Amino acid sequence: MNASKDWIPALAALLPEGRVVTAEADVDRLSKDFYWYSPILERQLRDKRGDVAVQPRTLDEIKQVARFASARAVPLTVRGAGTGNYGQCIPLEGGILLDLGAMDRVLEISEGGVATCEPGARLAVIETAARKVGWELRCYPSTYQKASVGGFLAGGSGGIGSISHGVLRDNQTVRWIRLLTMEPEPREVLLEGKDVLKALHAWGTTGILIEVGLTLAPRIDWAQMAVAFPDFNSCFQFTESVALTGTWRKRLVTCFEWPIPGWFAPLQKWVPGGEALAFFEIADPQLEEFSAAALAGGGRPVFSSPFQEPRRGAQLSDYTWNHTTLWAKKGEPTLTYLQCGFDPHKVREQIASLRTKFGDELLMHFEFLKADGVILPGALPIVRFTTEARLQEMIDFCGTIGVSVANPHINYLEGSGRWRSDDSKLVAKREFDPQGLMNPGKMIGFKPSTLARPIPA
Ligand SMILES: Cc1cc2nc3c(=O)[nH]c(=O)nc-3n(C[C@H](O)[C@H](O)[C@H](O)COP(=O)(O)OP(=O)(O)OC[C@H]3O[C@@H](n4cnc5c(N)ncnc54)[C@H](O)[C@@H]3O)c2cc1C
């Protein structure tokens, strides 16, 4: 791979003025994401950066950059909005940062409910456009205001909406992906059906997402409600029952043990001290009935907001999924987190085992979701970090009691807990990026093909 930087002027000469960023502070900023969520990655990645950032505005410009990188064997790492939380878009071997934030158009919302988007389109913008014509996103991350659709598909997994519609890989939610390969003559490849897995959650190691088609859901007017419970067990019990029953139309089903709600600084005017809290998004016409059910379940509604558009004031989803960790870290910077999958049939025993073993070093935060058609208690527990060894002990212990961990303290795909046993991403990388130039170091099982040689400049 080309480790020198003497190629930068030639790259700049290829593109219209203003597309190439070389100022150190700007390249530094564009090289980073929320990797500092992890004290381990913070140490490993703080010095990593690209050599130059490129901000194309057209597909032709992306192709020029890809052709150049392939010909000169320069590493290339794609950036959406940089909200990934394990250093996914941090270049480990320098090279070009391809910032697609300016390619942000929603090209079409079809009558049948498919959104065609450029990769940099913000999820909130897609949601707004879809709602105007009677549709909405099936699922989106809590970072939807900033995050790009390309980054969500390449780096995320699911979020708000997943309780009803599953995660990104389910139900053809990603209808198709148009991918640009990293070859001497980059090809546009259309991935459909199961083939989307070649690029989904591949951290931009198998090609550049240049256009995506997302299946939408019919629009629903969502209301929000927060319910307090005197203890975590009754909070979990009610939240789980909401997740499992078909009675409620829902978009968000979340529960937190105390003291997590104490870190939601802007909500302290109504967050009751010392109590567990559950957050819901429920179809607006069901709000009154839902409030009565919460009372009957031992809870006390402490905040409710009927449907309103445009959204105003506190959005409960801004405190859920991985935003919970953000608020906790604002309160206590040394806190970190895990990403866990509990067994729906043993979840209470598993919680009890973790409590016995780790006490309040591990604080419970559950996000219920559907995956492969099954409702699951997903969790992003907050961890009181002491040492790397202790964190590893927690991860290992989870394994012994049947709690899966998608380890967010690891910066390569195979270790992140979402590697597929069919190796489809490795096969795709061999085909679409034979020199191993895309986000190098993030798919450690890949060895560049000896047949793939850079074309002399
Ligand atoms: C506070 C917070 C809350 C979060 N909540 C959620 C959540 O609810 N659900 C969830 O799934 N995730 C969540 N995340 C993780 C992250 O926000 C999502 O994965 C997000 O969608 C990433 O989008 P992005 O545009 O910021 O991508 P980036 O961080 O820029 O990139 C993510 C990965 O995708 C690659 N990539 C980006 N664009 C392309 C492209 N066009 N082609 C190829 N590869 C590309 C990058 O190289 C990188 O590997 C959260 C993170 C934070 C910090």
Short mmCIF file of C-alpha atoms and ligand atoms in Angstrom, two decimals:
data_model
loop_
_atom_site.label_atom_id
_atom_site.label_comp_id
_atom_site.label_asym_id
_atom_site.label_seq_id
_atom_site.Cartn_x
_atom_site.Cartn_y
_atom_site.Cartn_z
CA MET A 1 0.00 0.00 0.00
CA ASN A 2 1.16 3.52 -0.77
CA ALA A 3 2.40 5.02 2.51
CA SER A 4 3.85 8.25 1.09
CA LYS A 5 1.76 11.38 0.68
CA ASP A 6 3.25 12.59 -2.60
CA TRP A 7 0.05 11.64 -4.40
CA ILE A 8 -2.02 14.38 -2.73
CA PRO A 9 -1.38 17.13 -5.36
CA ALA A 10 -2.30 14.74 -8.18
CA LEU A 11 -5.56 13.88 -6.40
CA ALA A 12 -6.35 17.56 -5.84
CA ALA A 13 -5.72 18.28 -9.52
CA LEU A 14 -8.34 15.70 -10.52
CA LEU A 15 -11.23 17.36 -8.71
CA PRO A 16 -12.97 20.75 -8.86
CA GLU A 17 -11.69 23.36 -6.40
CA GLY A 18 -12.92 23.09 -2.83
CA ARG A 19 -13.37 19.31 -2.83
CA VAL A 20 -10.06 18.44 -1.16
CA VAL A 21 -9.43 19.20 2.52
CA THR A 22 -5.82 19.24 3.70
CA ALA A 23 -5.91 21.53 6.79
CA GLU A 24 -4.72 19.33 9.65
CA ALA A 25 -7.47 20.27 12.12
CA ASP A 26 -10.20 19.59 9.55
CA VAL A 27 -8.71 16.26 8.46
CA ASP A 28 -8.39 15.31 12.15
CA ARG A 29 -12.03 16.15 12.81
CA LEU A 30 -13.22 14.25 9.75
CA SER A 31 -11.10 11.25 10.76
CA LYS A 32 -12.96 10.74 14.03
CA ASP A 33 -16.26 9.35 15.28
CA PHE A 34 -17.58 8.47 18.75
CA TYR A 35 -14.76 5.94 19.35
CA TRP A 36 -14.14 7.62 22.71
CA TYR A 37 -17.23 5.82 24.07
CA SER A 38 -14.70 3.06 24.68
CA PRO A 39 -11.71 3.79 26.93
CA ILE A 40 -9.86 1.03 25.10
CA LEU A 41 -10.51 2.38 21.60
CA GLU A 42 -9.87 5.92 22.82
CA ARG A 43 -6.29 4.88 23.62
CA GLN A 44 -5.84 2.79 20.47
CA LEU A 45 -7.28 5.21 17.94
CA ARG A 46 -6.65 8.74 19.18
CA ASP A 47 -3.63 9.22 16.87
CA LYS A 48 -5.16 7.66 13.77
CA ARG A 49 -6.14 9.91 10.90
CA GLY A 50 -6.43 10.15 7.14
CA ASP A 51 -3.87 12.06 5.07
CA VAL A 52 -6.48 14.06 3.20
CA ALA A 53 -10.27 14.33 3.05
CA VAL A 54 -12.25 14.53 -0.18
CA GLN A 55 -15.82 15.86 -0.34
CA PRO A 56 -17.32 14.90 -3.71
CA ARG A 57 -20.64 16.23 -4.97
CA THR A 58 -21.26 13.89 -7.87
CA LEU A 59 -20.99 10.20 -8.64
CA ASP A 60 -18.45 11.02 -11.31
CA GLU A 61 -16.22 12.65 -8.69
CA ILE A 62 -16.52 9.57 -6.43
CA LYS A 63 -15.49 7.42 -9.38
CA GLN A 64 -12.47 9.62 -10.08
CA VAL A 65 -11.35 9.25 -6.47
CA ALA A 66 -11.90 5.48 -6.44
CA ARG A 67 -10.03 5.05 -9.74
CA PHE A 68 -7.17 7.18 -8.40
CA ALA A 69 -6.97 5.27 -5.09
CA SER A 70 -6.96 1.95 -6.90
CA ALA A 71 -4.29 3.01 -9.41
CA ARG A 72 -1.98 4.40 -6.71
CA ALA A 73 -2.81 1.77 -4.08
CA VAL A 74 -3.89 4.48 -1.64
CA PRO A 75 -6.17 3.40 1.27
CA LEU A 76 -9.66 4.86 1.16
CA THR A 77 -12.09 5.11 4.07
CA VAL A 78 -15.68 6.34 3.63
CA ARG A 79 -17.28 8.72 6.10
CA GLY A 80 -20.98 9.47 6.43
CA ALA A 81 -21.60 11.70 9.45
CA GLY A 82 -19.05 10.14 11.83
CA THR A 83 -21.56 9.06 14.49
CA GLY A 84 -20.32 5.47 14.56
CA ASN A 85 -19.29 4.47 18.03
CA TYR A 86 -16.41 2.12 17.62
CA GLY A 87 -14.00 3.88 15.32
CA GLN A 88 -15.58 2.34 12.24
CA CYS A 89 -14.67 5.27 9.97
CA ILE A 90 -11.30 6.05 11.56
CA PRO A 91 -8.58 5.29 8.98
CA LEU A 92 -5.96 2.98 10.51
CA GLU A 93 -3.51 3.37 7.63
CA GLY A 94 -3.98 6.99 6.56
CA GLY A 95 -4.89 7.64 2.95
CA ILE A 96 -8.06 9.26 1.60
CA LEU A 97 -11.12 9.98 3.70
CA LEU A 98 -14.11 10.00 1.37
CA ASP A 99 -16.65 12.26 3.08
CA LEU A 100 -20.03 11.71 1.40
CA GLY A 101 -21.93 14.17 3.59
CA ALA A 102 -22.63 16.50 0.64
CA MET A 103 -24.26 13.79 -1.47
CA ASP A 104 -27.40 14.03 0.60
CA ARG A 105 -30.43 14.04 -1.69
CA VAL A 106 -33.57 11.99 -1.28
CA LEU A 107 -34.10 11.19 -4.96
CA GLU A 108 -37.55 9.62 -4.85
CA ILE A 109 -40.24 8.25 -2.57
CA SER A 110 -42.15 5.84 -4.76
CA GLU A 111 -45.90 5.32 -4.54
CA GLY A 112 -45.25 1.82 -3.24
CA GLY A 113 -43.16 3.18 -0.35
CA VAL A 114 -39.50 2.83 -1.34
CA ALA A 115 -37.12 5.73 -0.71
CA THR A 116 -34.24 6.12 -3.15
CA CYS A 117 -31.43 8.12 -1.57
CA GLU A 118 -27.91 9.31 -2.07
CA PRO A 119 -25.56 7.87 0.57
CA GLY A 120 -25.15 11.09 2.55
CA ALA A 121 -28.90 11.71 2.98
CA ARG A 122 -29.69 12.32 6.66
CA LEU A 123 -32.18 9.86 8.15
CA ALA A 124 -34.26 12.71 9.61
CA VAL A 125 -34.54 14.24 6.15
CA ILE A 126 -35.67 10.92 4.67
CA GLU A 127 -38.20 10.51 7.50
CA THR A 128 -39.62 14.01 6.91
CA ALA A 129 -39.86 13.47 3.15
CA ALA A 130 -41.52 10.08 3.64
CA ARG A 131 -44.06 11.36 6.18
CA LYS A 132 -45.18 14.07 3.78
CA VAL A 133 -46.45 11.37 1.42
CA GLY A 134 -47.85 8.91 3.97
CA TRP A 135 -44.81 6.79 4.82
CA GLU A 136 -42.13 6.61 7.50
CA LEU A 137 -38.79 4.87 8.09
CA ARG A 138 -39.13 1.31 9.34
CA CYS A 139 -36.21 1.80 11.72
CA TYR A 140 -33.61 4.44 12.44
CA PRO A 141 -30.83 5.06 14.96
CA SER A 142 -31.22 7.58 17.78
CA THR A 143 -28.64 9.66 15.85
CA TYR A 144 -31.18 10.14 13.02
CA GLN A 145 -30.77 13.93 12.94
CA LYS A 146 -27.10 13.68 11.97
CA ALA A 147 -26.49 10.15 10.74
CA SER A 148 -26.41 9.40 7.01
CA VAL A 149 -28.27 6.53 5.41
CA GLY A 150 -25.02 5.16 3.93
CA GLY A 151 -23.38 5.19 7.37
CA PHE A 152 -26.41 3.57 9.00
CA LEU A 153 -26.43 0.71 6.50
CA ALA A 154 -22.65 0.26 6.56
CA GLY A 155 -22.20 0.76 10.30
CA GLY A 156 -25.47 0.48 12.20
CA SER A 157 -27.95 -2.27 12.88
CA GLY A 158 -31.37 -1.00 13.95
CA GLY A 159 -33.05 1.29 16.42
CA ILE A 160 -36.33 3.11 16.88
CA GLY A 161 -38.95 1.13 14.94
CA SER A 162 -37.08 -2.17 15.22
CA ILE A 163 -39.59 -3.38 17.83
CA SER A 164 -42.19 -3.59 15.05
CA HIS A 165 -40.22 -3.89 11.82
CA GLY A 166 -37.07 -5.75 12.79
CA VAL A 167 -33.49 -4.67 12.21
CA LEU A 168 -31.87 -3.48 9.00
CA ARG A 169 -31.11 -6.96 7.71
CA ASP A 170 -34.74 -8.12 8.11
CA ASN A 171 -37.75 -8.13 5.77
CA GLN A 172 -35.99 -6.50 2.81
CA THR A 173 -35.95 -3.19 4.66
CA VAL A 174 -32.83 -2.52 2.61
CA ARG A 175 -34.44 -3.12 -0.76
CA TRP A 176 -31.27 -2.58 -2.73
CA ILE A 177 -27.81 -1.05 -2.59
CA ARG A 178 -25.88 0.34 -5.50
CA LEU A 179 -22.23 -0.27 -4.69
CA LEU A 180 -19.12 1.09 -6.35
CA THR A 181 -16.23 -1.38 -6.34
CA MET A 182 -12.62 -0.51 -5.61
CA GLU A 183 -11.00 -1.82 -8.75
CA PRO A 184 -8.78 -0.22 -11.41
CA GLU A 185 -11.99 0.48 -13.30
CA PRO A 186 -14.61 0.81 -10.54
CA ARG A 187 -17.87 -0.98 -11.35
CA GLU A 188 -21.39 -0.16 -10.21
CA VAL A 189 -22.93 -3.30 -8.72
CA LEU A 190 -26.59 -3.65 -7.79
CA LEU A 191 -27.08 -5.72 -4.61
CA GLU A 192 -30.58 -7.04 -3.98
CA GLY A 193 -32.15 -9.69 -1.75
CA LYS A 194 -29.60 -11.51 0.44
CA ASP A 195 -26.77 -9.90 -1.51
CA VAL A 196 -27.27 -6.64 0.41
CA LEU A 197 -25.49 -8.44 3.29
CA LYS A 198 -22.27 -8.04 1.33
CA ALA A 199 -22.33 -4.35 2.19
CA LEU A 200 -24.63 -4.17 5.22
CA HIS A 201 -22.66 -3.63 8.43
CA ALA A 202 -19.42 -4.14 6.48
CA TRP A 203 -17.95 -0.83 7.73
CA GLY A 204 -17.23 0.27 4.18
CA THR A 205 -14.71 -2.54 3.61
CA THR A 206 -16.43 -4.07 0.59
CA GLY A 207 -17.23 -1.04 -1.58
CA ILE A 208 -18.76 2.43 -1.60
CA LEU A 209 -22.55 2.68 -1.17
CA ILE A 210 -23.50 5.20 -3.84
CA GLU A 211 -27.29 4.84 -3.76
CA VAL A 212 -29.72 2.92 -1.57
CA GLY A 213 -33.37 1.87 -1.70
CA LEU A 214 -35.16 1.65 1.66
CA THR A 215 -38.53 -0.01 2.12
CA LEU A 216 -40.78 2.30 4.18
CA ALA A 217 -43.75 1.61 6.47
CA PRO A 218 -47.14 3.34 6.39
CA ARG A 219 -46.97 6.52 8.46
CA ILE A 220 -48.32 6.45 12.03
CA ASP A 221 -48.88 9.40 14.36
CA TRP A 222 -46.68 8.56 17.36
CA ALA A 223 -47.22 9.77 20.90
CA GLN A 224 -44.60 9.51 23.64
CA MET A 225 -44.89 8.44 27.24
CA ALA A 226 -42.48 7.94 30.18
CA VAL A 227 -43.60 5.70 33.04
CA ALA A 228 -41.88 5.49 36.45
CA PHE A 229 -41.78 2.33 38.57
CA PRO A 230 -40.67 1.93 42.16
CA ASP A 231 -38.29 -0.90 41.22
CA PHE A 232 -36.56 -2.24 38.13
CA ASN A 233 -38.28 -5.65 38.19
CA SER A 234 -41.79 -4.18 37.80
CA CYS A 235 -40.47 -1.76 35.18
CA PHE A 236 -38.95 -4.61 33.20
CA GLN A 237 -42.11 -6.72 33.63
CA PHE A 238 -44.38 -4.04 32.17
CA THR A 239 -41.95 -3.07 29.40
CA GLU A 240 -41.54 -6.68 28.34
CA SER A 241 -45.32 -7.18 28.28
CA VAL A 242 -45.70 -4.14 26.01
CA ALA A 243 -42.98 -5.49 23.73
CA LEU A 244 -44.58 -8.92 23.50
CA THR A 245 -48.25 -8.07 23.09
CA GLY A 246 -49.81 -7.28 19.73
CA THR A 247 -52.27 -4.88 21.40
CA TRP A 248 -50.02 -1.85 21.14
CA ARG A 249 -48.74 -0.20 17.97
CA LYS A 250 -45.28 0.84 19.06
CA ARG A 251 -42.05 2.31 17.82
CA LEU A 252 -39.99 2.44 21.02
CA VAL A 253 -39.96 0.20 24.12
CA THR A 254 -37.11 1.04 26.50
CA CYS A 255 -36.38 0.59 30.20
CA PHE A 256 -33.65 1.90 32.48
CA GLU A 257 -32.70 1.14 36.03
CA TRP A 258 -31.83 3.95 38.40
CA PRO A 259 -29.44 5.85 38.39
CA ILE A 260 -29.41 5.94 34.56
CA PRO A 261 -32.40 8.36 34.29
CA GLY A 262 -30.54 10.68 36.69
CA TRP A 263 -28.04 11.37 33.87
CA PHE A 264 -30.74 12.69 31.49
CA ALA A 265 -29.95 16.29 32.50
CA PRO A 266 -32.63 18.13 30.45
CA LEU A 267 -35.41 15.84 31.75
CA GLN A 268 -34.74 16.28 35.46
CA LYS A 269 -37.81 18.50 35.96
CA TRP A 270 -39.97 15.37 35.74
CA VAL A 271 -37.63 12.39 36.23
CA PRO A 272 -38.39 10.99 39.71
CA GLY A 273 -35.25 10.36 41.79
CA GLY A 274 -34.46 6.75 42.65
CA GLU A 275 -37.03 5.11 40.36
CA ALA A 276 -36.76 2.92 37.27
CA LEU A 277 -38.10 4.49 34.11
CA ALA A 278 -39.61 3.20 30.87
CA PHE A 279 -39.93 5.16 27.61
CA PHE A 280 -42.46 4.39 24.89
CA GLU A 281 -43.61 5.60 21.51
CA ILE A 282 -47.19 4.37 21.03
CA ALA A 283 -49.75 5.12 18.31
CA ASP A 284 -51.44 8.36 19.33
CA PRO A 285 -55.05 7.03 19.45
CA GLN A 286 -53.90 4.40 22.01
CA LEU A 287 -52.29 6.88 24.43
CA GLU A 288 -55.12 7.06 26.98
CA GLU A 289 -55.64 3.33 27.05
CA PHE A 290 -51.88 2.86 27.36
CA SER A 291 -51.70 5.21 30.32
CA ALA A 292 -54.36 3.16 32.10
CA ALA A 293 -52.46 -0.06 31.35
CA ALA A 294 -49.26 1.45 32.78
CA LEU A 295 -51.10 2.33 36.01
CA ALA A 296 -52.55 -1.15 36.21
CA GLY A 297 -49.00 -2.51 35.71
CA GLY A 298 -47.76 -0.68 38.82
CA GLY A 299 -46.32 2.30 36.97
CA ARG A 300 -46.92 6.03 37.10
CA PRO A 301 -46.93 8.04 33.86
CA VAL A 302 -44.62 11.01 34.51
CA PHE A 303 -44.42 12.48 31.03
CA SER A 304 -46.64 12.22 28.02
CA SER A 305 -46.74 14.07 24.76
CA PRO A 306 -49.43 13.48 22.15
CA PHE A 307 -48.48 13.34 18.49
CA GLN A 308 -47.27 16.62 17.07
CA GLU A 309 -45.65 17.46 13.79
CA PRO A 310 -43.13 18.94 13.39
CA ARG A 311 -41.69 17.37 16.55
CA ARG A 312 -41.18 19.91 19.34
CA GLY A 313 -39.65 19.77 22.82
CA ALA A 314 -38.22 16.67 24.49
CA GLN A 315 -38.03 13.62 22.25
CA LEU A 316 -37.73 10.57 24.45
CA SER A 317 -35.88 8.74 21.69
CA ASP A 318 -33.02 11.23 22.16
CA TYR A 319 -32.30 9.40 25.43
CA THR A 320 -32.56 5.85 24.13
CA TRP A 321 -30.42 3.35 22.24
CA ASN A 322 -26.86 4.62 22.28
CA HIS A 323 -27.89 8.12 23.29
CA THR A 324 -28.36 6.69 26.77
CA THR A 325 -24.61 6.06 26.93
CA LEU A 326 -23.93 9.59 25.71
CA TRP A 327 -26.01 11.16 28.50
CA ALA A 328 -24.42 8.87 31.08
CA LYS A 329 -20.93 9.82 29.86
CA LYS A 330 -21.84 13.50 30.04
CA GLY A 331 -22.67 12.91 33.71
CA GLU A 332 -19.68 10.64 34.44
CA PRO A 333 -17.04 10.58 31.69
CA THR A 334 -15.44 7.33 32.86
CA LEU A 335 -18.59 5.30 32.20
CA THR A 336 -18.75 3.04 29.19
CA TYR A 337 -21.13 0.35 27.88
CA LEU A 338 -21.72 -3.06 26.35
CA GLN A 339 -24.08 -4.25 23.61
CA CYS A 340 -25.83 -7.42 24.75
CA GLY A 341 -28.44 -9.86 23.55
CA PHE A 342 -30.29 -11.55 26.42
CA ASP A 343 -32.17 -14.82 26.02
CA PRO A 344 -35.92 -14.00 26.09
CA HIS A 345 -36.61 -17.25 27.99
CA LYS A 346 -33.92 -16.73 30.65
CA VAL A 347 -33.57 -12.97 30.83
CA ARG A 348 -34.56 -12.66 34.52
CA GLU A 349 -32.05 -15.31 35.63
CA GLN A 350 -29.41 -13.69 33.46
CA ILE A 351 -30.04 -10.25 35.01
CA ALA A 352 -29.90 -11.81 38.49
CA SER A 353 -26.58 -13.56 37.71
CA LEU A 354 -25.05 -10.31 36.48
CA ARG A 355 -26.24 -8.48 39.59
CA THR A 356 -24.79 -11.12 41.88
CA LYS A 357 -21.46 -11.09 40.08
CA PHE A 358 -21.01 -7.39 39.28
CA GLY A 359 -23.46 -5.42 41.46
CA ASP A 360 -23.83 -1.85 40.25
CA GLU A 361 -20.72 -2.02 38.04
CA LEU A 362 -23.23 -2.94 35.32
CA LEU A 363 -26.44 -0.90 35.07
CA MET A 364 -29.41 -2.22 33.13
CA HIS A 365 -30.69 -0.49 30.00
CA PHE A 366 -32.94 -2.57 27.72
CA GLU A 367 -34.14 -1.81 24.20
CA PHE A 368 -36.70 -4.34 23.04
CA LEU A 369 -36.50 -5.17 19.36
CA LYS A 370 -37.58 -7.71 16.81
CA ALA A 371 -34.92 -9.65 14.91
CA ASP A 372 -35.62 -12.54 12.52
CA GLY A 373 -39.27 -12.24 13.61
CA VAL A 374 -38.57 -12.79 17.34
CA ILE A 375 -39.02 -10.13 20.06
CA LEU A 376 -35.76 -9.86 21.97
CA PRO A 377 -34.55 -8.03 25.08
CA GLY A 378 -31.58 -6.19 23.57
CA ALA A 379 -29.47 -4.27 26.06
CA LEU A 380 -26.90 -1.51 26.17
CA PRO A 381 -25.91 -1.74 29.84
CA ILE A 382 -23.84 1.08 31.28
CA VAL A 383 -20.51 -0.12 32.68
CA ARG A 384 -18.57 1.50 35.49
CA PHE A 385 -15.17 1.01 33.89
CA THR A 386 -12.16 0.22 36.04
CA THR A 387 -9.73 -1.87 33.99
CA GLU A 388 -9.62 -3.59 30.63
CA ALA A 389 -9.26 -6.94 32.40
CA ARG A 390 -12.42 -6.34 34.43
CA LEU A 391 -14.34 -5.36 31.29
CA GLN A 392 -13.16 -8.56 29.62
CA GLU A 393 -14.27 -10.50 32.72
CA MET A 394 -17.77 -9.05 32.26
CA ILE A 395 -17.82 -10.01 28.57
CA ASP A 396 -16.57 -13.53 29.33
CA PHE A 397 -19.09 -13.97 32.13
CA CYS A 398 -21.91 -12.89 29.81
CA GLY A 399 -20.82 -15.69 27.48
CA THR A 400 -21.01 -18.28 30.25
CA ILE A 401 -24.62 -17.39 31.08
CA GLY A 402 -25.81 -17.20 27.47
CA VAL A 403 -25.82 -13.42 27.03
CA SER A 404 -24.30 -12.56 23.64
CA VAL A 405 -22.05 -9.51 23.40
CA ALA A 406 -21.43 -7.47 20.24
CA ASN A 407 -18.21 -6.07 21.67
CA PRO A 408 -18.06 -2.29 21.11
CA HIS A 409 -14.47 -2.12 22.38
CA ILE A 410 -13.05 -3.86 19.31
CA ASN A 411 -12.21 -2.12 16.06
CA TYR A 412 -12.42 -4.93 13.52
CA LEU A 413 -15.45 -6.55 12.01
CA GLU A 414 -14.82 -10.15 12.99
CA GLY A 415 -14.61 -9.24 16.68
CA SER A 416 -17.63 -6.96 16.74
CA GLY A 417 -20.16 -9.73 17.24
CA ARG A 418 -22.00 -9.32 13.96
CA TRP A 419 -19.70 -11.32 11.68
CA ARG A 420 -21.70 -13.81 9.62
CA SER A 421 -20.61 -17.42 9.65
CA ASP A 422 -21.08 -17.67 5.87
CA ASP A 423 -18.16 -15.21 5.43
CA SER A 424 -20.21 -13.38 2.78
CA LYS A 425 -18.42 -10.11 3.52
CA LEU A 426 -14.99 -11.70 3.10
CA VAL A 427 -16.08 -13.18 -0.23
CA ALA A 428 -17.44 -9.77 -1.29
CA LYS A 429 -14.22 -8.05 -0.28
CA ARG A 430 -12.14 -10.42 -2.39
CA GLU A 431 -14.38 -9.64 -5.34
CA PHE A 432 -14.94 -5.90 -4.93
CA ASP A 433 -11.73 -4.70 -3.24
CA PRO A 434 -9.03 -7.18 -4.20
CA GLN A 435 -6.15 -4.89 -3.15
CA GLY A 436 -7.69 -4.41 0.30
CA LEU A 437 -7.71 -0.62 0.05
CA MET A 438 -11.09 0.05 1.66
CA ASN A 439 -10.90 0.85 5.37
CA PRO A 440 -7.83 -1.42 5.73
CA GLY A 441 -7.35 -3.19 9.04
CA LYS A 442 -11.08 -3.48 9.80
CA MET A 443 -11.55 -6.94 8.23
CA ILE A 444 -8.59 -8.79 9.64
CA GLY A 445 -9.32 -12.11 7.93
CA PHE A 446 -8.75 -10.57 4.51
CA LYS A 447 -5.38 -10.93 2.79
CA PRO A 448 -4.89 -8.90 -0.42
CA SER A 449 -4.74 -10.93 -3.59
CA THR A 450 -1.23 -11.27 -5.01
CA LEU A 451 -2.80 -10.94 -8.44
CA ALA A 452 -4.16 -7.50 -7.65
CA ARG A 453 -1.38 -5.08 -8.40
CA PRO A 454 -1.67 -1.31 -8.65
CA ILE A 455 -1.40 0.08 -12.15
CA PRO A 456 1.80 2.15 -12.40
CA ALA A 457 1.02 5.86 -12.07
C1 LIG B 1 -25.24 8.76 20.48
C2 LIG B 1 -25.24 7.60 19.52
C3 LIG B 1 -26.40 6.85 19.34
C4 LIG B 1 -26.44 5.78 18.42
N1 LIG B 1 -27.58 5.04 18.27
C5 LIG B 1 -27.61 4.04 17.36
C6 LIG B 1 -28.82 3.29 17.15
O1 LIG B 1 -29.86 3.57 17.72
N2 LIG B 1 -28.78 2.29 16.25
C7 LIG B 1 -27.64 1.99 15.52
O2 LIG B 1 -27.67 1.07 14.70
N3 LIG B 1 -26.51 2.71 15.69
C8 LIG B 1 -26.48 3.71 16.58
N4 LIG B 1 -25.34 4.44 16.74
C9 LIG B 1 -24.21 4.22 15.83
C10 LIG B 1 -24.30 5.20 14.60
O3 LIG B 1 -24.95 6.39 14.92
C11 LIG B 1 -25.05 4.62 13.47
O4 LIG B 1 -24.42 3.45 13.06
C12 LIG B 1 -25.15 5.62 12.33
O5 LIG B 1 -26.19 5.28 11.55
C13 LIG B 1 -23.87 5.82 11.56
O6 LIG B 1 -24.11 6.77 10.53
P1 LIG B 1 -22.99 7.79 10.10
O7 LIG B 1 -23.47 8.47 8.87
O8 LIG B 1 -22.59 8.65 11.22
O9 LIG B 1 -21.83 6.77 9.70
P2 LIG B 1 -20.26 6.89 9.93
O10 LIG B 1 -19.94 6.86 11.39
O11 LIG B 1 -19.73 8.02 9.16
O12 LIG B 1 -19.79 5.53 9.25
C14 LIG B 1 -20.13 4.28 9.80
C15 LIG B 1 -19.44 3.19 8.97
O13 LIG B 1 -20.01 3.16 7.68
C16 LIG B 1 -19.03 3.38 6.66
N5 LIG B 1 -19.68 4.17 5.62
C17 LIG B 1 -20.30 5.37 5.77
N6 LIG B 1 -20.85 5.75 4.60
C18 LIG B 1 -20.55 4.78 3.70
C19 LIG B 1 -20.83 4.60 2.32
N7 LIG B 1 -21.52 5.49 1.61
N8 LIG B 1 -20.33 3.49 1.71
C20 LIG B 1 -19.61 2.58 2.39
N9 LIG B 1 -19.35 2.69 3.71
C21 LIG B 1 -19.80 3.77 4.35
C22 LIG B 1 -17.88 4.07 7.35
O14 LIG B 1 -16.65 3.79 6.71
C23 LIG B 1 -17.94 3.44 8.74
O15 LIG B 1 -17.27 2.21 8.72
C24 LIG B 1 -25.26 5.47 17.67
C25 LIG B 1 -24.10 6.22 17.87
C26 LIG B 1 -24.08 7.27 18.78
C27 LIG B 1 -22.81 8.05 18.95
#
